[in-house]
Short mmCIF file of C-alpha atoms in Angstrom, two decimals:
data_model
loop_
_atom_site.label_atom_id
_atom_site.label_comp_id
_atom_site.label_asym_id
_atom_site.label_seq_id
_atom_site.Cartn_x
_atom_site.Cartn_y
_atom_site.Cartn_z
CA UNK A 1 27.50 -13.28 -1.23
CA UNK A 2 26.09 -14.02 -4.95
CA UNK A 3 26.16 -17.15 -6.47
CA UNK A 4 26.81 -18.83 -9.61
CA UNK A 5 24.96 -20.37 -12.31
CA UNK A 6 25.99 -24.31 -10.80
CA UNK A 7 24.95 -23.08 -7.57
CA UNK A 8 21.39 -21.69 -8.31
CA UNK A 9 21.02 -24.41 -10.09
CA UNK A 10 21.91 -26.92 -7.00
CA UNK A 11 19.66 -24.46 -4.56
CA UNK A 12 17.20 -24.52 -6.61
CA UNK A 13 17.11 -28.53 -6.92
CA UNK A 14 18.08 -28.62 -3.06
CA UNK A 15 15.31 -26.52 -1.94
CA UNK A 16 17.18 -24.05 -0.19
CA UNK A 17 17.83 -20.16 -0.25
CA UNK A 18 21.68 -20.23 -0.93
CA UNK A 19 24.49 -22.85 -1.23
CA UNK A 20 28.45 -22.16 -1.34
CA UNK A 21 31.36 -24.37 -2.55
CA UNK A 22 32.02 -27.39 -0.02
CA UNK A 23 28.03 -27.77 1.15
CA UNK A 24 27.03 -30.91 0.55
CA UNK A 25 23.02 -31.04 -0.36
CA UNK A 26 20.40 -33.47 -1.47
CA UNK A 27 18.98 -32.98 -4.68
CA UNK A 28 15.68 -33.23 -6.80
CA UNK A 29 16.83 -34.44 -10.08
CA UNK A 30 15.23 -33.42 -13.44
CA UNK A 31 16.00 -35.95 -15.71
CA UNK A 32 18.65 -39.35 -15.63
CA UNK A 33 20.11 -40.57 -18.75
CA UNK A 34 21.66 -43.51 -19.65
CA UNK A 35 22.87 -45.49 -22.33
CA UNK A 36 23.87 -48.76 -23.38
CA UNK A 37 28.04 -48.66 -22.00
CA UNK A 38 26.20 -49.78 -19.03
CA UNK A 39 22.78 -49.67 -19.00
CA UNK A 40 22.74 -53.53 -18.52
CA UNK A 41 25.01 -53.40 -15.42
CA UNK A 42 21.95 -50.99 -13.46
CA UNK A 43 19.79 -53.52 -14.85
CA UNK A 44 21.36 -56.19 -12.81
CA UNK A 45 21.59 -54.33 -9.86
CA UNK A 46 18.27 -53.11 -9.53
CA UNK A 47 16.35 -56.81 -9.94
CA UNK A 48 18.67 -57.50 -6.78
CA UNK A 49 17.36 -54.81 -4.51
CA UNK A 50 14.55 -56.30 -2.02
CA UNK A 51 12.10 -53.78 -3.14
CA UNK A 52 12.75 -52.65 -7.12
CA UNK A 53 11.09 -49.11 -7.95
CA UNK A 54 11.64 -46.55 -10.14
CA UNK A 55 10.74 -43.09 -8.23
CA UNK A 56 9.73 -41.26 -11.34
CA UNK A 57 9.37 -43.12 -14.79
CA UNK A 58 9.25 -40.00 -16.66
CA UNK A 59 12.55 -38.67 -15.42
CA UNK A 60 14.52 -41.87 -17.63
CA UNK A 61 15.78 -41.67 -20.79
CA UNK A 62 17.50 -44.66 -22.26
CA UNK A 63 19.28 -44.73 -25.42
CA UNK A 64 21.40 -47.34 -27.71
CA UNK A 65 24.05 -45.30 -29.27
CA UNK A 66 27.69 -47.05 -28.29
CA UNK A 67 27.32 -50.09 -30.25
CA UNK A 68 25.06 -50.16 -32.84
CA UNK A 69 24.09 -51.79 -34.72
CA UNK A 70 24.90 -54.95 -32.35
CA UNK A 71 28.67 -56.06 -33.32
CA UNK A 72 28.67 -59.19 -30.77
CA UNK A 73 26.36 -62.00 -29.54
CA UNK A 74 27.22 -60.26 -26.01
CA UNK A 75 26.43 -56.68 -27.00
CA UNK A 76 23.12 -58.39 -28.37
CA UNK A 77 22.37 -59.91 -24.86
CA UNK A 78 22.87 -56.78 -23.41
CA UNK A 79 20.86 -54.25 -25.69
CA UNK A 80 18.05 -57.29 -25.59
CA UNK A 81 18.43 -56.89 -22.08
CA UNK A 82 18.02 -52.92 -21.87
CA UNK A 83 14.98 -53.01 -24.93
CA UNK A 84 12.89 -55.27 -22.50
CA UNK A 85 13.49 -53.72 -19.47
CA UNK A 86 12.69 -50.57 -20.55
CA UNK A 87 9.66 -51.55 -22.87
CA UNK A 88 7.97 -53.46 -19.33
CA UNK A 89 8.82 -50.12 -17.37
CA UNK A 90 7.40 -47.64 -19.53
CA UNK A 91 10.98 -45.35 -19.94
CA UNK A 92 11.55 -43.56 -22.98
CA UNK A 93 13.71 -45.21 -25.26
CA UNK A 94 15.94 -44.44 -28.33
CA UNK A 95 17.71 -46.80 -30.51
CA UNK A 96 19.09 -45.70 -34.16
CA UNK A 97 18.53 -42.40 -33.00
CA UNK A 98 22.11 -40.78 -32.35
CA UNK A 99 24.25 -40.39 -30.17
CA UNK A 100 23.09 -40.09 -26.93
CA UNK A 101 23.94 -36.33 -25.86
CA UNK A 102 22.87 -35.13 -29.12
CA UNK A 103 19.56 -36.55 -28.90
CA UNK A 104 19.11 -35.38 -25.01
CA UNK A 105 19.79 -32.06 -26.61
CA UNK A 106 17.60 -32.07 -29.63
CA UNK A 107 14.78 -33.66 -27.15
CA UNK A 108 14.78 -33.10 -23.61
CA UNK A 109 16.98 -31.00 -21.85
CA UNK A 110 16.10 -27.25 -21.14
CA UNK A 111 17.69 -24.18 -19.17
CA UNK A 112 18.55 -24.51 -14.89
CA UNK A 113 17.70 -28.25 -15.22
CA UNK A 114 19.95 -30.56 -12.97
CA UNK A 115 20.85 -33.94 -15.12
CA UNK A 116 22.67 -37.04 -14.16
CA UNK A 117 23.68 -38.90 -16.90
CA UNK A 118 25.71 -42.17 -16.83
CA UNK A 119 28.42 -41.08 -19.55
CA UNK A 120 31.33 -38.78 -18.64
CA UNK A 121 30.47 -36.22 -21.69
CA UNK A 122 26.83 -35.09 -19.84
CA UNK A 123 28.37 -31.57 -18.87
CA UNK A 124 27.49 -31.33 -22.95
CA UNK A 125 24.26 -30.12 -21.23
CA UNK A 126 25.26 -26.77 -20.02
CA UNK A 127 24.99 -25.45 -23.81
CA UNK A 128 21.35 -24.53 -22.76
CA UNK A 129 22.45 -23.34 -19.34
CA UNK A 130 21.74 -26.84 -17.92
CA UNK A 131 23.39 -28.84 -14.97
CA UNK A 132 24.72 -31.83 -16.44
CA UNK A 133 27.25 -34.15 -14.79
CA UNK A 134 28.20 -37.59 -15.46
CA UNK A 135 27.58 -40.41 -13.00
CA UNK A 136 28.16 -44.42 -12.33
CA UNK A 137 25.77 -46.61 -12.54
CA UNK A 138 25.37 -47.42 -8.59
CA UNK A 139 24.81 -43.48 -8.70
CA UNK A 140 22.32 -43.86 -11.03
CA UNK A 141 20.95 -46.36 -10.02
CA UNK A 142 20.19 -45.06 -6.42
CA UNK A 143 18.49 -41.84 -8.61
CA UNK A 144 16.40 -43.56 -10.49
CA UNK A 145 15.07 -45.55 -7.45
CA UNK A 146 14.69 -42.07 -5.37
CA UNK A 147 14.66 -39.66 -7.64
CA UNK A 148 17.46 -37.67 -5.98
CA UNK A 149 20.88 -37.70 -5.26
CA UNK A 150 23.48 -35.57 -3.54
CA UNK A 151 26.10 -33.14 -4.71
CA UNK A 152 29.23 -31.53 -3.15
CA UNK A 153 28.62 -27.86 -4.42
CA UNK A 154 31.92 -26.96 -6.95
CA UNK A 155 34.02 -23.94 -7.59
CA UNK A 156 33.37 -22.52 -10.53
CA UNK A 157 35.81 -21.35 -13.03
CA UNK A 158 35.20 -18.31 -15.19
CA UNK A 159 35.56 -17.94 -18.74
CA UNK A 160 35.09 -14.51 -20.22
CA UNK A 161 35.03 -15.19 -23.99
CA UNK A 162 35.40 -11.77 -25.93
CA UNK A 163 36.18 -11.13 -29.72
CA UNK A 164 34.99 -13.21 -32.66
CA UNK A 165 36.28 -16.81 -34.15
CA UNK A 166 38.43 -16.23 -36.82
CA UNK A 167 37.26 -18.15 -39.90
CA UNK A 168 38.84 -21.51 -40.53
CA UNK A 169 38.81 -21.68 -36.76
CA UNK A 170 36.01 -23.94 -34.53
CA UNK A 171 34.85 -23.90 -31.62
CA UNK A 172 36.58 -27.05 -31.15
CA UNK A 173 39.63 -25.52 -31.68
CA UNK A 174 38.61 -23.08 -28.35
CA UNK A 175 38.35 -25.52 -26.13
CA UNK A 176 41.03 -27.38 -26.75
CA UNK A 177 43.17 -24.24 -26.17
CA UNK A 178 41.53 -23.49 -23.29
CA UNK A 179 42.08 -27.89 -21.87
CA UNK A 180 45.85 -27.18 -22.90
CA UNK A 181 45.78 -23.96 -20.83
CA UNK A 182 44.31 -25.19 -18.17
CA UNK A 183 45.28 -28.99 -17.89
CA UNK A 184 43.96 -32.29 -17.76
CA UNK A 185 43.01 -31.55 -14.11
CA UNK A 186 42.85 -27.74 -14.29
CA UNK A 187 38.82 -28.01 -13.45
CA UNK A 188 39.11 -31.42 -11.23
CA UNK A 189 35.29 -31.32 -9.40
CA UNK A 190 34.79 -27.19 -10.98
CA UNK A 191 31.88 -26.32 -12.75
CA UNK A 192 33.27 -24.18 -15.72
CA UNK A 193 31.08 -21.56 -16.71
CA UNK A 194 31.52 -19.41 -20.02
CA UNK A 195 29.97 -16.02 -20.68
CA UNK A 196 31.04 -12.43 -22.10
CA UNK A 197 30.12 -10.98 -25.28
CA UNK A 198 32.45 -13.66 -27.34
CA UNK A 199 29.68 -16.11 -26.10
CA UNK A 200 26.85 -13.91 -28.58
CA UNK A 201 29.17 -15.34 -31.64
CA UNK A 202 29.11 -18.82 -30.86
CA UNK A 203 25.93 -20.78 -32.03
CA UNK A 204 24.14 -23.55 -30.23
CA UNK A 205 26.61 -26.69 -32.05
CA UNK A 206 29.87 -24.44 -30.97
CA UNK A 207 28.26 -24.01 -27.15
CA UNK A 208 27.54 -28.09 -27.22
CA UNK A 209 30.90 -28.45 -28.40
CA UNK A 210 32.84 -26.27 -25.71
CA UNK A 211 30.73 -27.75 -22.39
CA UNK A 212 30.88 -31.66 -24.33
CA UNK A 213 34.91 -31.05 -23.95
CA UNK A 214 35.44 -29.77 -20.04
CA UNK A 215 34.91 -32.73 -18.64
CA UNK A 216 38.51 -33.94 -20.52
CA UNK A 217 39.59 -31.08 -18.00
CA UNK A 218 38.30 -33.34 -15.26
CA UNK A 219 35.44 -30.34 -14.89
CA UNK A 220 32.13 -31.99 -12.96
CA UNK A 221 29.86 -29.84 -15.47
CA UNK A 222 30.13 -26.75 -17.92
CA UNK A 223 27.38 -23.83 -18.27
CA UNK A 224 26.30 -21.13 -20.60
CA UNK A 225 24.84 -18.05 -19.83
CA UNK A 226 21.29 -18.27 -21.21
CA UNK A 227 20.97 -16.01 -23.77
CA UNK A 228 18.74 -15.42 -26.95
CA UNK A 229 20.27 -18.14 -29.06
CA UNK A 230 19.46 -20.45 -26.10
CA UNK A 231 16.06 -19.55 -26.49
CA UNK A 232 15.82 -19.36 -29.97
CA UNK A 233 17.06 -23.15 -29.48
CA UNK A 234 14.69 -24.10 -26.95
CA UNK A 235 11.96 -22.60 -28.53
CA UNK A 236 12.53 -24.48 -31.77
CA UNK A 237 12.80 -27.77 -30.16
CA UNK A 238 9.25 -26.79 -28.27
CA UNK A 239 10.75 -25.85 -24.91
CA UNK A 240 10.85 -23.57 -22.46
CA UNK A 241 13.86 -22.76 -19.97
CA UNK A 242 12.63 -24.24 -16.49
CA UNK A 243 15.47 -21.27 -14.88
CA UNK A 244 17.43 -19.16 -16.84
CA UNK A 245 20.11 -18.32 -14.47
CA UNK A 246 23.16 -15.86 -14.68
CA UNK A 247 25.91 -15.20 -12.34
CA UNK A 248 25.34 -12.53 -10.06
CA UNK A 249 28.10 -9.38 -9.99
CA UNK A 250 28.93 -10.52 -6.70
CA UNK A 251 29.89 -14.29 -7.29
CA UNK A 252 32.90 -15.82 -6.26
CA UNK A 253 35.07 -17.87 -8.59
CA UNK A 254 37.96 -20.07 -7.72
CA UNK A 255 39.68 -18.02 -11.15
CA UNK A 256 38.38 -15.93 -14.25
CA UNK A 257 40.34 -16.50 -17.47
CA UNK A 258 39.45 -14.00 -20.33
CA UNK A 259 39.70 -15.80 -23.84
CA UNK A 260 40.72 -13.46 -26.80
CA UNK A 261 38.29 -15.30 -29.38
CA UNK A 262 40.50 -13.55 -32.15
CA UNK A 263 43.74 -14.94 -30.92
CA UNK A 264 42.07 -18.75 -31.28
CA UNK A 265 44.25 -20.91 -34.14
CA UNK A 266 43.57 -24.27 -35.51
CA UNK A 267 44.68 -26.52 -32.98
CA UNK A 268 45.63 -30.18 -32.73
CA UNK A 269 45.73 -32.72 -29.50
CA UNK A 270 48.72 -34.94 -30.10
CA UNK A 271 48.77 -38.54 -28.61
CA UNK A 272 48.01 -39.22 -25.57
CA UNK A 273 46.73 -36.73 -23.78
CA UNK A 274 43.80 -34.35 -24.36
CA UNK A 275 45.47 -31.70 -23.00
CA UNK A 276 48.67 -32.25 -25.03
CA UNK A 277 47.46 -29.21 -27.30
CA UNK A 278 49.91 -27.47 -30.00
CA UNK A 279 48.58 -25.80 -33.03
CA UNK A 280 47.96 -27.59 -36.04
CA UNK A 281 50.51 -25.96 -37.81
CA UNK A 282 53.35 -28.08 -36.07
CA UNK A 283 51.94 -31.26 -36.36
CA UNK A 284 52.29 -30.75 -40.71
CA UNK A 285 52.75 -33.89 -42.79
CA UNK A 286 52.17 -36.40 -39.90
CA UNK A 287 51.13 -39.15 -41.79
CA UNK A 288 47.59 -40.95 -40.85
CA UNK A 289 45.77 -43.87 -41.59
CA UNK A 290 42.11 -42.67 -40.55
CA UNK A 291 40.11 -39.71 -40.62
CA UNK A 292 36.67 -39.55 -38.25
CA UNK A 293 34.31 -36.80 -38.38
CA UNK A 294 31.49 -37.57 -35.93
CA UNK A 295 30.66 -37.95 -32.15
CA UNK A 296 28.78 -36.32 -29.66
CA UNK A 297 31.14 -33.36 -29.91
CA UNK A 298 31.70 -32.89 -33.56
CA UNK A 299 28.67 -34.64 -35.03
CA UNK A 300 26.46 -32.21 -35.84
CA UNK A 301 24.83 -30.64 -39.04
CA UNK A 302 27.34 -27.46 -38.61
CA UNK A 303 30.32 -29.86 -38.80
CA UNK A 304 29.95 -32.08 -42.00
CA UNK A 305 28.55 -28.69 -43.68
CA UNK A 306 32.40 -27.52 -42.90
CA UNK A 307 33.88 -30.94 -44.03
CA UNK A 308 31.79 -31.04 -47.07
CA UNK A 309 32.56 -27.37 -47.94
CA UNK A 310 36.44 -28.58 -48.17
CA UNK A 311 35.83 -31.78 -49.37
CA UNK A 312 33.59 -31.36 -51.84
CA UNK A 313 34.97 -31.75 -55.74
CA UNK A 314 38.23 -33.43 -54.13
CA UNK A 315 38.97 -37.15 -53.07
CA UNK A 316 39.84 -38.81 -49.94
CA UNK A 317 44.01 -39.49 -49.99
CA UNK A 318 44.37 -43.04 -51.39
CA UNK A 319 44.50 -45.94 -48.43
CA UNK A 320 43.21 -42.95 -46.03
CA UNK A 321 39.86 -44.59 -44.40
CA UNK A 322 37.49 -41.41 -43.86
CA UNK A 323 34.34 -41.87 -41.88
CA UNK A 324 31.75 -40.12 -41.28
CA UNK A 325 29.20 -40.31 -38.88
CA UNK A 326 26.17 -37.97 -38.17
CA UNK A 327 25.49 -37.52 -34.56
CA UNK A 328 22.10 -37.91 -34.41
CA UNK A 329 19.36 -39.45 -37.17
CA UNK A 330 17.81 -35.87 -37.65
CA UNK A 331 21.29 -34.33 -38.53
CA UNK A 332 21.58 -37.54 -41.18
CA UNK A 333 18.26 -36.45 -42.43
CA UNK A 334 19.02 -32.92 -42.91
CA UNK A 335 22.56 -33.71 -44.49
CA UNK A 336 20.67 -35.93 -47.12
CA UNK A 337 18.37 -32.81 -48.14
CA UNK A 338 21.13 -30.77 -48.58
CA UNK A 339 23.36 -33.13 -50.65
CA UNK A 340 25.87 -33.17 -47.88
CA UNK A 341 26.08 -37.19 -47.87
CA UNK A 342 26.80 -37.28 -51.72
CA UNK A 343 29.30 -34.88 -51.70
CA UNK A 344 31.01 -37.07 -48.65
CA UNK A 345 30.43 -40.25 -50.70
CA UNK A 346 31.58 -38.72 -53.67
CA UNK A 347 34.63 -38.34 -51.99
CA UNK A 348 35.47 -41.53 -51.21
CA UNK A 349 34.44 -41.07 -48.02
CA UNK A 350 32.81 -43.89 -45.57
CA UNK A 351 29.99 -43.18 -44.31
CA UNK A 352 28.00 -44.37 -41.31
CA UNK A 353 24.65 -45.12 -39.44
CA UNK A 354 24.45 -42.20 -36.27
CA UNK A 355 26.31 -44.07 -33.57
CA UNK A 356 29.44 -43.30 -31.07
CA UNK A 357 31.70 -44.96 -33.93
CA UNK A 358 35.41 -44.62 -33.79
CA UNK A 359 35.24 -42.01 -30.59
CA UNK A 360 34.60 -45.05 -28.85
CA UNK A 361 36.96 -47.45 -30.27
CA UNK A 362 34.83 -50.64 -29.91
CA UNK A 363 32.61 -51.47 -33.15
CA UNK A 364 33.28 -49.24 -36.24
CA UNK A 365 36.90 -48.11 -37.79
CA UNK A 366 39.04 -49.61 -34.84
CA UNK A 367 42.54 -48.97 -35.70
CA UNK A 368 45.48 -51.50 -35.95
CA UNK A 369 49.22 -51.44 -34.41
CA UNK A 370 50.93 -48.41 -34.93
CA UNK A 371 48.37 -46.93 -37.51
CA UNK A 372 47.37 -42.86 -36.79
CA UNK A 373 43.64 -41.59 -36.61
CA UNK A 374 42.59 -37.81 -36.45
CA UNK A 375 39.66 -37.33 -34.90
CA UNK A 376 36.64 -35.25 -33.90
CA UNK A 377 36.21 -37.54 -31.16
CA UNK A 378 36.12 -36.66 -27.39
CA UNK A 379 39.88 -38.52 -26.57
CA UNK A 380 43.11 -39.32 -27.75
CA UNK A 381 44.21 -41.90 -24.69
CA UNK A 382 46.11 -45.03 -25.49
CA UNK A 383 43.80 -47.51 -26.95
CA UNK A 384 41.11 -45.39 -27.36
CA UNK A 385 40.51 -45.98 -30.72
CA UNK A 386 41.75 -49.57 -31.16
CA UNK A 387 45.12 -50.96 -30.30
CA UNK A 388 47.16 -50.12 -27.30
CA UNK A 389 50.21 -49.06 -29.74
CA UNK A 390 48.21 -47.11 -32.22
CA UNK A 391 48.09 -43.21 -32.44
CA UNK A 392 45.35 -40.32 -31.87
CA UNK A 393 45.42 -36.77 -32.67
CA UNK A 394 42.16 -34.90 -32.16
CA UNK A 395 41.62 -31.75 -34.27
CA UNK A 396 38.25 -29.99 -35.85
CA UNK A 397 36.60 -31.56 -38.65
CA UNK A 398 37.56 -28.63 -40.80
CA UNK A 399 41.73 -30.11 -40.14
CA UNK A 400 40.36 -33.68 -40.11
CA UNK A 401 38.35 -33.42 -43.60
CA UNK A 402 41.84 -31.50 -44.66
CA UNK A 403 43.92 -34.00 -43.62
CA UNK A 404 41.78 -36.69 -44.86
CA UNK A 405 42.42 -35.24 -48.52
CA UNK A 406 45.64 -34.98 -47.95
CA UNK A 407 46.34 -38.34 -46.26
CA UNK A 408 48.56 -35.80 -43.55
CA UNK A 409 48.02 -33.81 -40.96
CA UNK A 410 47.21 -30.53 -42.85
CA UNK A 411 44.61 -27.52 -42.21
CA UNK A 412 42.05 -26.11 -44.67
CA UNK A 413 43.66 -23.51 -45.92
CA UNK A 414 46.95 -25.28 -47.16
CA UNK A 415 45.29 -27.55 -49.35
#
């Protein structure tokens, strides 16, 4: 029997010939990221263990992207606590660079790698055809100490993408068709791999986007074919696949879904639940409070060229709050040489230092007691954003610069 990308990727990392669904096998990991949601609690943990190692120094990454800059005396303790550690181990650390996915991506992760990194939105790896799955920190932990881990080998669910994007439609607005199709837990512990020719049309920020998302289908990673774009990707970031792994003809998936690109509309996640997908069009003239164009899934230097492209010679509705955020410090830089950061300020727009921002609801543009954000972030869930009684509808930040003109919910072309 043939195998899939996940599981070449796990035999390869196990040492072994072949694995199926259900094996459970010890792994050689490639690289372990981690950031600062709870960097501080592995901390803790490993000055407690009788012998403290780290198996392989140059397998961390560490990076300060959830709260920065510091908005507490206690997140200062903490990211003090992470900085020193880190500075008397040697690991590689990042702080004021991005978010944390985004700068894995632009830095260190390559093709038929297998990644544990301590934040659920790690499957964001698999744009490059990499194994990425998030972990706790007692898992990571006990791989950083060992360098390895185990895994219980997943299904893998199929996605056969054909057709071509229409325009005014994202990527973003794929996968959040494809969550609604499925479900919440229509990939619970699956590996959701996406190929076909559909895939060719979809550059490297649309591929990031779609495997950032499965996990909100409760998927334990997502994976590209490799292709030439993921090489053309690699190669520009000076890297070179380690395995470039495709599914063989004889494979065996737990379900193949074939996605009409074409038939893709704009799409909107209503409150609260990711999978709570209509399209945009119903959701018309819902008033908002907040607009947020950023995270690791909508962050890039593709998206706020889209939002500035609608935004730019127009204003941000009055008493709307629109921020934006860059998802890494290199995407910042590349929006300030191409006037992309005026034309947002111009606006009216607010905009921010690379960070997690209001996708993680703790430090920057929390929202109050019944107020409404629509967001590029990752999740809509109660409180996600702010207070437990507030409102989130997630959307791409073509229909969130739209509706940030237009103070309610709206799309591009209806402005």
């Amino acid at each position: 029997m043939g195998m899939t990308i996940a599981e070449k990727i796990i035999a390869a990392a196990a040492g072994v010939n072949e694995v199926k669904p259900g094996d459970i096998h010890t792994v050689e990991l490639d690289r372990l990221m981690s950031n600062d949601g709870t960097t501080h609690l592995t901390i803790d943990m490993y000055n407690k263990l009788k012998n403290p190692h780290i198996a392989d120094v140059d397998k961390l990454v560490w990076i300060v992207d959830h709260n920065v800059p510091c908005d507490s005396v206690k997140t200062a303790a903490s990211h003090k606590k992470m900085r020193d550690f880190a500075k008397e181990h040697g690991i590689k650390f990042y702080e004021g660079a991005g978010v944390c996915h985004q700068v894995m991506m632009e830095n260190h992760v390559t093709s038929g790698e297998l990644i544990f990194g301590a934040d659920s939105h790690t499957c964001a790896y698999g744009a490059v055809g990499a194994f990425g799955t998030g972990v706790g920190c007692t898992d990571y932990l006990y791989a950083m100490v060992t360098g390895k881990s185990w895994l219980l080998v997943p299904e893998t669910l199929r996605f056969n993408l054909k057709g071509k994007l229409r325009d005014g439609v994202y990527a973003r607005d794929l996968i959040l068709t494809i969550i609604g199709k499925i479900g919440a837990n229509g990939a619970n512990y699956m590996a959701m791999e996406f190929g076909g020719e559909g895939l060719k049309t979809l550059n490297m920020s649309d591929r990031i986007s779609i495997c950032n998302l499965c996990v909100e289908a409760g998927a334990k990673t997502a994976l590209m074919e490799v292709d030439d774009i993921t090489i053309e990707y690699l190669k520009e970031h000076g890297r070179k696949p380690k395995h470039s792994f495709s599914s063989d003809a004889d494979a065996k998936f737990a379900k193949v879904y074939d996605i009409n690109l074409d038939e893709i509309e704009p799409i909107v996640a209503k409150p609260h639940f990711v999978d709570s997908v209509v399209p945009a069009k119903e959701c018309l003239g819902t008033h908002i409070d907040e607009a947020f164009l950023g995270s690791c899934n909508n962050g890039r230097i593709e998206d706020l060229r889209a939002g500035a492209e609608i935004i730019k010679g127009k204003k941000v509705a009055p008493l709307v709050r629109f921020l934006v955020v860059p998802a890494s410090a290199a995407v910042y830089e590349q929006a300030l040489k191409e006037g992309i950061i005026d034309t947002f300020m111009e606006a009216g727009a607010i905009v921010m230092n690379p960070n997690c921002s209001v996708c993680w609801g703790s430090c920057q543009g929390v929202i109050g007691e019944n107020e409404v954000l629509i967001s590029t972030g990752t999740r809509n869930f109660k409180g996600r954003a702010g207070h437990k009684d507030s409102f989130i509808y997630l959307a791409s930040a073509a229909t969130v610069t739209a509706s940030a003109i237009k103070g309610e919910i709206t799309t591009s072309d209806l402005l």
